[in-house]
XYZ file of N, CA and C in Angstrom:
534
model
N 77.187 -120.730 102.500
C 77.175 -120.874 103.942
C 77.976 -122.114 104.363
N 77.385 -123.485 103.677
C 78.172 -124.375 104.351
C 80.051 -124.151 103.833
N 80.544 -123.721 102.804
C 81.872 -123.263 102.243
C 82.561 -122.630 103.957
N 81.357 -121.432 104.251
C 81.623 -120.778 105.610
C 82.086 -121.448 107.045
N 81.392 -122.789 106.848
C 81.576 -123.035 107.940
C 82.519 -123.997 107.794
N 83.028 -124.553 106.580
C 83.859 -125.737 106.444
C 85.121 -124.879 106.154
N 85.316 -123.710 106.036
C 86.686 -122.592 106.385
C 87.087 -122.319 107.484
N 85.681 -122.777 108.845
C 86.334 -122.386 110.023
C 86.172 -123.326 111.049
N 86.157 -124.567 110.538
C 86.663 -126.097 110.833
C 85.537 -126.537 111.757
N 84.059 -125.647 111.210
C 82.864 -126.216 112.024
C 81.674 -127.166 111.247
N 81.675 -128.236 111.993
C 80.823 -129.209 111.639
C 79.723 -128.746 111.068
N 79.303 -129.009 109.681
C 78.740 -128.210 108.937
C 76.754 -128.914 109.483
N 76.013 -127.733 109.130
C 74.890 -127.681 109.940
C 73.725 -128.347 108.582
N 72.573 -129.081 108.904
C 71.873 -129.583 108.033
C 71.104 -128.703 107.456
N 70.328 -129.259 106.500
C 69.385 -128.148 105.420
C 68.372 -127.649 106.135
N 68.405 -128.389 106.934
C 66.934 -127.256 107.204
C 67.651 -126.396 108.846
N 68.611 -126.575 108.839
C 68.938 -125.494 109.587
C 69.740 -124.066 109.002
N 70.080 -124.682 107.848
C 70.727 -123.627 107.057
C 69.209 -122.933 106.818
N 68.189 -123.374 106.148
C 67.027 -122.815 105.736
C 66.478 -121.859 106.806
N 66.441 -122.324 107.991
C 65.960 -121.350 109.332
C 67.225 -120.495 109.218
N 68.218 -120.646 109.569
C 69.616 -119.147 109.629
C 68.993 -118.136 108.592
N 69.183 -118.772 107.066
C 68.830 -118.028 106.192
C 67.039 -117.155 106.637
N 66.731 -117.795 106.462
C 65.183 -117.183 106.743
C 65.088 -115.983 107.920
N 66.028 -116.347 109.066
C 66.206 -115.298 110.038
C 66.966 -114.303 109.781
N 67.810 -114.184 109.158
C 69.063 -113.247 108.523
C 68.280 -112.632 107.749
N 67.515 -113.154 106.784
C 66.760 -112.021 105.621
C 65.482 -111.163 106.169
N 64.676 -112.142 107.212
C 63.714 -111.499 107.459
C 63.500 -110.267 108.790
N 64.673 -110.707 109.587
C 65.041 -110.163 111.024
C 65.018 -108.304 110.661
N 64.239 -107.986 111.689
C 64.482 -106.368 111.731
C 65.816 -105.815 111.696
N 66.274 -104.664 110.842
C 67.922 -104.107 110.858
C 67.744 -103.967 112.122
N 67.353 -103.625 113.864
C 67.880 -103.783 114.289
C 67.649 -104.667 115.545
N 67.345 -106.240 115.222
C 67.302 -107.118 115.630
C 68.460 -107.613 116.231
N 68.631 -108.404 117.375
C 69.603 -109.115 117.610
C 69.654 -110.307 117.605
N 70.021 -110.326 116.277
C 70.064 -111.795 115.761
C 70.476 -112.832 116.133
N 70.591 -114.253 116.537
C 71.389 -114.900 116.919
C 70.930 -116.340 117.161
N 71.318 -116.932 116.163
C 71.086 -118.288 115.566
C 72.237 -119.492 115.893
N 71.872 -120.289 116.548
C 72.304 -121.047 117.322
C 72.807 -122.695 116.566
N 73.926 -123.054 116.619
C 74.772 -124.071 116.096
C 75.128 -124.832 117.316
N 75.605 -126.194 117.557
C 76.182 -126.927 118.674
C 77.256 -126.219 118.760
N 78.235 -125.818 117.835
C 79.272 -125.376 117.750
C 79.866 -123.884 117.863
N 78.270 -123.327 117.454
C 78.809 -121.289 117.232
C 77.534 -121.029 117.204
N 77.612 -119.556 116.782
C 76.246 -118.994 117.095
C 76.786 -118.199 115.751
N 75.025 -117.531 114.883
C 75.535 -117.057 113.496
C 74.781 -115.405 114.416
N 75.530 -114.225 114.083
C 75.305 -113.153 114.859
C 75.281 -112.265 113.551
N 74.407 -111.303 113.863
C 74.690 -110.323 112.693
C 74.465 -108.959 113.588
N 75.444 -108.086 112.843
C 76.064 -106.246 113.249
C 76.320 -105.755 112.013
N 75.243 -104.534 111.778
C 75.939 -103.369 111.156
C 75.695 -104.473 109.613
N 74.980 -105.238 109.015
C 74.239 -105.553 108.015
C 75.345 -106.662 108.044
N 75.841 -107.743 108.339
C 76.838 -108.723 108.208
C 77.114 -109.561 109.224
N 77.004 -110.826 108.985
C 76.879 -111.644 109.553
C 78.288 -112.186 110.079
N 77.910 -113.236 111.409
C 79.736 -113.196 111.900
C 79.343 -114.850 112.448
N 79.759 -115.485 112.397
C 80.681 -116.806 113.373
C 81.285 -116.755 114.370
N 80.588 -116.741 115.898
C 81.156 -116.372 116.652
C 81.227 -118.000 117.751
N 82.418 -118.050 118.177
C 82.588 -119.106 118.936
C 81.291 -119.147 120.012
N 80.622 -120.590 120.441
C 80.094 -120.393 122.074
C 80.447 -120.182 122.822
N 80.209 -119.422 124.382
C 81.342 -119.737 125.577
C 80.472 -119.274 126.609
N 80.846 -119.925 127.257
C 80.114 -119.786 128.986
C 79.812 -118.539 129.519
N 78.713 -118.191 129.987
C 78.341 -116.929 130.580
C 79.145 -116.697 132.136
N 79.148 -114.882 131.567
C 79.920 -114.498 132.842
C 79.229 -114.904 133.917
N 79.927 -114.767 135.151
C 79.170 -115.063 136.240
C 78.181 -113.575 136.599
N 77.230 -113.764 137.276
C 76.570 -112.592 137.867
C 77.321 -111.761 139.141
N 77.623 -112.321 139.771
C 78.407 -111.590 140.854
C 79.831 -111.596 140.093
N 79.753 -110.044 140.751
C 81.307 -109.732 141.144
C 82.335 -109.996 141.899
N 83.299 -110.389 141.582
C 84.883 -110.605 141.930
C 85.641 -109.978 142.801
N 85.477 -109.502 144.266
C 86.303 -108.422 144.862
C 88.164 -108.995 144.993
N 88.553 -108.248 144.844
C 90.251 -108.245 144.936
C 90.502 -107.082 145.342
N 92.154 -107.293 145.282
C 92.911 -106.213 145.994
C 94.198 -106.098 145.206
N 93.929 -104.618 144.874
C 95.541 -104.901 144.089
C 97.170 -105.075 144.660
N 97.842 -105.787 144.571
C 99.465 -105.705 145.753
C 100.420 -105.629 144.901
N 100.363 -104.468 143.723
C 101.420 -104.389 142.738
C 101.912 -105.365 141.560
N 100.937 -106.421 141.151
C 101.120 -107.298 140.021
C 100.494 -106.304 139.013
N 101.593 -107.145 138.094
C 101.332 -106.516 136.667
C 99.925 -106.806 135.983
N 99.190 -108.350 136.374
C 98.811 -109.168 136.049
C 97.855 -109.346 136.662
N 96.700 -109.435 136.165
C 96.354 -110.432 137.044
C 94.597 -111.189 136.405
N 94.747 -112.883 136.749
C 94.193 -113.692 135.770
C 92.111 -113.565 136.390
N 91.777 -113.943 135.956
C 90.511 -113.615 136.156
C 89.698 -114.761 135.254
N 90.041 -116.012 135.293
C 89.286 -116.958 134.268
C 87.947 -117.326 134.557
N 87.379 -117.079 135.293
C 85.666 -117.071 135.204
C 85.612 -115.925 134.603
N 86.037 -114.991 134.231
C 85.630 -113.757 133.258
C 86.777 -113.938 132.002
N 87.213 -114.585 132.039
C 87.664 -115.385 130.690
C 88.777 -114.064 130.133
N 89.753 -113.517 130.948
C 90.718 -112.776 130.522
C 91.967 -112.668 131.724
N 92.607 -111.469 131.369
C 93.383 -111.138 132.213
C 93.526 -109.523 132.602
N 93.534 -109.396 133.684
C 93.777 -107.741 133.662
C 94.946 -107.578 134.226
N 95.316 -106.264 132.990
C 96.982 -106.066 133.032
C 97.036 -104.666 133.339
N 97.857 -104.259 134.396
C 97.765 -103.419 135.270
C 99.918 -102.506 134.694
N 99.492 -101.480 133.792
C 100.075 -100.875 133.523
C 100.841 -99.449 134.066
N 101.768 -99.255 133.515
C 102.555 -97.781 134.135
C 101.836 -96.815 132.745
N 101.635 -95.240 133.784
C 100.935 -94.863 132.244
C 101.871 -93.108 133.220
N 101.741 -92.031 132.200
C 102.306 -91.003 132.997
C 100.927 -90.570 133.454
N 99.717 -90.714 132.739
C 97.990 -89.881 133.494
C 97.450 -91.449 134.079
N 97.310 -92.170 135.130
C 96.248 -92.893 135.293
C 95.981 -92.835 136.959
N 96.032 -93.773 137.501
C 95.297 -93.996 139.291
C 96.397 -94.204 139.944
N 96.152 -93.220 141.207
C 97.813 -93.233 142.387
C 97.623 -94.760 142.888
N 98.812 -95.211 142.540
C 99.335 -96.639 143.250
C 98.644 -96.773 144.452
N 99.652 -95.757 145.636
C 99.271 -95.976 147.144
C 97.346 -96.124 147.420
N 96.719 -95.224 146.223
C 95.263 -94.953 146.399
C 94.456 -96.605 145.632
N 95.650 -96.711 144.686
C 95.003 -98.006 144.269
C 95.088 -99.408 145.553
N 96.193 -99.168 146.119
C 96.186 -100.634 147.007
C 95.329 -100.220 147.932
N 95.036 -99.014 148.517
C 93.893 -99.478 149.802
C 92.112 -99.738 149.049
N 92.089 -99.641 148.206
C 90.357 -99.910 147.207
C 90.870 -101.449 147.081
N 89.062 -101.809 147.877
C 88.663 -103.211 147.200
C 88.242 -102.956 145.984
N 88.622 -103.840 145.262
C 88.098 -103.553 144.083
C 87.564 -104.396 143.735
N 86.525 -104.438 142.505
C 85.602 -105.689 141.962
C 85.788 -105.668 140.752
N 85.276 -106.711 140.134
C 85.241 -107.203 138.452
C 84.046 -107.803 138.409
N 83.638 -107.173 137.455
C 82.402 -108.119 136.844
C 81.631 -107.527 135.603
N 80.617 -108.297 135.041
C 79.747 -107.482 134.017
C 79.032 -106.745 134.085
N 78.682 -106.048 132.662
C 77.855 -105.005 132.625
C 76.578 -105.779 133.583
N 75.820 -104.729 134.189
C 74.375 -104.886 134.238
C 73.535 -103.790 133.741
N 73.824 -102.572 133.146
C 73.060 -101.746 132.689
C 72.869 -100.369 133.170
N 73.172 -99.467 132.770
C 73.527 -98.144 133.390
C 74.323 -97.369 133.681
N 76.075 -98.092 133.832
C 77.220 -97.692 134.478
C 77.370 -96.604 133.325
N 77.832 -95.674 133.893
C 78.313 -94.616 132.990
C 79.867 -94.386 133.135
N 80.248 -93.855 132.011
C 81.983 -93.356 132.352
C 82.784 -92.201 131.421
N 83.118 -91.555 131.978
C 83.808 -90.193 131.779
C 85.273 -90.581 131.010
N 85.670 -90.632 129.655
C 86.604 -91.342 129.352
C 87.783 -90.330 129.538
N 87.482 -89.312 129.171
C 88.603 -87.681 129.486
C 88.111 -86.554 129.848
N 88.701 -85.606 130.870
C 87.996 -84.542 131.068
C 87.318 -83.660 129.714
N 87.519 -84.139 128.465
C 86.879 -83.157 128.010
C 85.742 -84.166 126.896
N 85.592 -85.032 127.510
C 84.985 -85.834 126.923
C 83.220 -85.979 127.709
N 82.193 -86.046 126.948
C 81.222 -86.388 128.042
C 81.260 -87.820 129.197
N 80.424 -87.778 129.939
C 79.850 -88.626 130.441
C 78.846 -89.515 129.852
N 78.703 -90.547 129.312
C 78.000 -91.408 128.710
C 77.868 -92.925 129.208
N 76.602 -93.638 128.917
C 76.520 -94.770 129.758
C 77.084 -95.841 128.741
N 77.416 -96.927 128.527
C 78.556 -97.950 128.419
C 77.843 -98.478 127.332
N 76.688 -98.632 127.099
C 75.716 -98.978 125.966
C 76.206 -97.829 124.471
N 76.094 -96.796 125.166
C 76.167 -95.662 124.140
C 78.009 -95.852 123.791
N 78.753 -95.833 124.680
C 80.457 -95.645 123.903
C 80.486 -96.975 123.582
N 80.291 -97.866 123.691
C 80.069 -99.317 123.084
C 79.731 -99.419 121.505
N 78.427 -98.421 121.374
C 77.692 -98.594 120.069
C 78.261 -97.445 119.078
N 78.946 -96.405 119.975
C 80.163 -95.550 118.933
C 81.380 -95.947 118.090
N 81.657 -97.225 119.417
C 83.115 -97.525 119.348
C 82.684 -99.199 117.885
N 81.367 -99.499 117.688
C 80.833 -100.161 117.099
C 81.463 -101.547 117.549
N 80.941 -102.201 118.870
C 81.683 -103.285 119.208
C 80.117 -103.837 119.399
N 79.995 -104.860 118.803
C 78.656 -105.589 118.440
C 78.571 -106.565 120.199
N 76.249 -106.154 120.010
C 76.523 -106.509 121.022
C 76.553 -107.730 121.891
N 76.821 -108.871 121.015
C 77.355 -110.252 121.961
C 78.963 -109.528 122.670
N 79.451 -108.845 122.108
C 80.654 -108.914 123.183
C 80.786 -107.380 123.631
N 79.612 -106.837 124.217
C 79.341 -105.839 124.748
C 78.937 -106.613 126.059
N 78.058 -107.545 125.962
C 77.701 -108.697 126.974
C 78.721 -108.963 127.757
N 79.930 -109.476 127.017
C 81.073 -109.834 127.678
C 82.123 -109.195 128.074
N 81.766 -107.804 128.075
C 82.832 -106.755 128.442
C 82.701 -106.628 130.227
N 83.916 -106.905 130.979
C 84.127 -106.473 131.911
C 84.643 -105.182 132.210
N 83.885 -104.845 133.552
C 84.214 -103.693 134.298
C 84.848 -103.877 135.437
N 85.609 -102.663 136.136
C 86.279 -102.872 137.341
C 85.952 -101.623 137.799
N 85.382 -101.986 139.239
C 84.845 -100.468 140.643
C 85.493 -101.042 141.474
N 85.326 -99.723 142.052
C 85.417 -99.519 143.736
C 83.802 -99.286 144.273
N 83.543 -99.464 145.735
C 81.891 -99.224 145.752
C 81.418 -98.385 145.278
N 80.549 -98.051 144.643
C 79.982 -96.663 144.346
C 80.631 -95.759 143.204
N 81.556 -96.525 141.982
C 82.396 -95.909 141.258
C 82.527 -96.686 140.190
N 82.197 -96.833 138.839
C 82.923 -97.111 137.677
C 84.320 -96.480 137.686
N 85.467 -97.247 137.637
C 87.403 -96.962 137.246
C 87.903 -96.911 135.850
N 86.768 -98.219 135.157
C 87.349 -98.730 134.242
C 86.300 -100.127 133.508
N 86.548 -99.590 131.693
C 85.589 -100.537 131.329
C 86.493 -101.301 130.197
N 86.580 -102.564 129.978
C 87.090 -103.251 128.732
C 86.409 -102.640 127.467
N 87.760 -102.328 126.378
C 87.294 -101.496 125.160
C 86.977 -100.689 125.595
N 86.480 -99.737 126.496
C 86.890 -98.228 126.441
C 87.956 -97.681 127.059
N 87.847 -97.954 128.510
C 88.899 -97.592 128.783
C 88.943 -96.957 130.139
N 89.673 -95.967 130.622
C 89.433 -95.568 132.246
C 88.639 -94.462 132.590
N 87.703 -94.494 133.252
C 87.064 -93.108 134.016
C 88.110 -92.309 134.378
N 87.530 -91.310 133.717
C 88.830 -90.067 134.543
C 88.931 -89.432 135.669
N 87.678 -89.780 136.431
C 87.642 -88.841 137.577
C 88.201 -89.866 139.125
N 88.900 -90.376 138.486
C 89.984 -90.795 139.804
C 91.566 -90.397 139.236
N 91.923 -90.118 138.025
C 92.961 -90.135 137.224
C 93.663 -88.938 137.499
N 95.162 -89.231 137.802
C 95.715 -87.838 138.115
C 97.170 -87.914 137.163
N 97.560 -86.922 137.044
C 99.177 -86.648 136.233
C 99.763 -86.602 137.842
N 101.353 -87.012 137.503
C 101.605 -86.887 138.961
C 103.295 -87.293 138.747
N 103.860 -86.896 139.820
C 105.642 -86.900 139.150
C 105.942 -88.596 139.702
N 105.376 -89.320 139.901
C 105.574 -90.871 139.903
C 104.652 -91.159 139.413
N 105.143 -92.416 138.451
C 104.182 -93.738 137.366
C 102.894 -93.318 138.284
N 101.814 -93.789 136.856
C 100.674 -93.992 137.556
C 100.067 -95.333 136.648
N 98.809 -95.703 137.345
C 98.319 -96.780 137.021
C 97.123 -96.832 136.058
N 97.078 -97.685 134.836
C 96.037 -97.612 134.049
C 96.031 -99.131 133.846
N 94.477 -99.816 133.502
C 94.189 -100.875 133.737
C 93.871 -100.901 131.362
N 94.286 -102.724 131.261
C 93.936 -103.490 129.759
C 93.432 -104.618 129.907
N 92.474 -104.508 129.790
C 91.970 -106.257 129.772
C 92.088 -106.832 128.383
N 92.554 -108.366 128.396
C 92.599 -109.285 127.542
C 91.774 -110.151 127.292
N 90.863 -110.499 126.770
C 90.189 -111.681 126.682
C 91.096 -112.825 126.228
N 90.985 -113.990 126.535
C 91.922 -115.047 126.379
C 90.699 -116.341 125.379
């Protein structure tokens, strides 16, 4: 363990905190959410294996309304990324995208999303735990609506039921975490 942490240039943790990590890692239910706490990182375990994951500031609770005006780009650092607003030949009509306010923010529990018409409908917990993205950064996955609409979720990807094929570019949304 300490080898572990002196590979990833973190101030290595005392014995009896190594003794509590260890003790929680062996004894913790498989499906516990583990998460053992360092000044520096947090020790997380997914899927039987343990990870080193940096600390970082919680999203905010409220959502972000904007408006899109044709940037490619666009920065979002209280949600600690960027959303990059792509040409795709299947995604969301431009003209339909600039009149939607749109929002950003985190999960709170429930949102569901239709990833392709021939795909089900499933809530964000469930394509999350398919797509096996552990869940401290299921936490930190942003979404983007319009009122009353999931568009689009980080790591999965776009709801389809605004999505059209259409003989001009259309729009599909990538978020970056930074």
């Amino acid at each position: 363990m300490r080898h572990w942490f002196a590979r990833r240039n973190i101030r290595l943790p005392s014995t009896s905190w190594l003794a509590e990590m260890r003790e929680q890692a062996l004894t913790a239910r498989d499906d516990a959410n583990l998460r053992v706490t360092h000044p520096d990182c947090e020790v997380r375990r997914h899927r039987n294996r343990l990870y080193l994951v940096e600390r970082r500031d919680p999203l905010p609770d409220e959502d972000q309304h904007f408006r899109w005006n044709g940037e490619t780009r666009i920065d979002f650092p209280a949600f600690g990324g960027t959303l990059h607003i792509e040409l795709a030949t299947e995604g969301l009509d431009p003209d339909w995208l600039r009149a939607q306010l749109l929002a950003i923010g985190k999960r709170k529990g429930g949102e569901r999303l239709k990833p392709a018409s021939n795909r089900p409908t499933r809530d964000l917990k469930h394509h999350y735990q398919s797509l096996g993205v552990p869940t401290w950064e299921r936490d930190r996955a942003t979404i983007v609506s319009i009122p009353g609409q999931l568009i689009y979720a980080a790591g999965i990807g776009m709801d389809c039921h605004k999505m059209t094929l259409g003989q001009f570019p259309r729009i599909v949304f990538r978020w970056e975490t930074k």
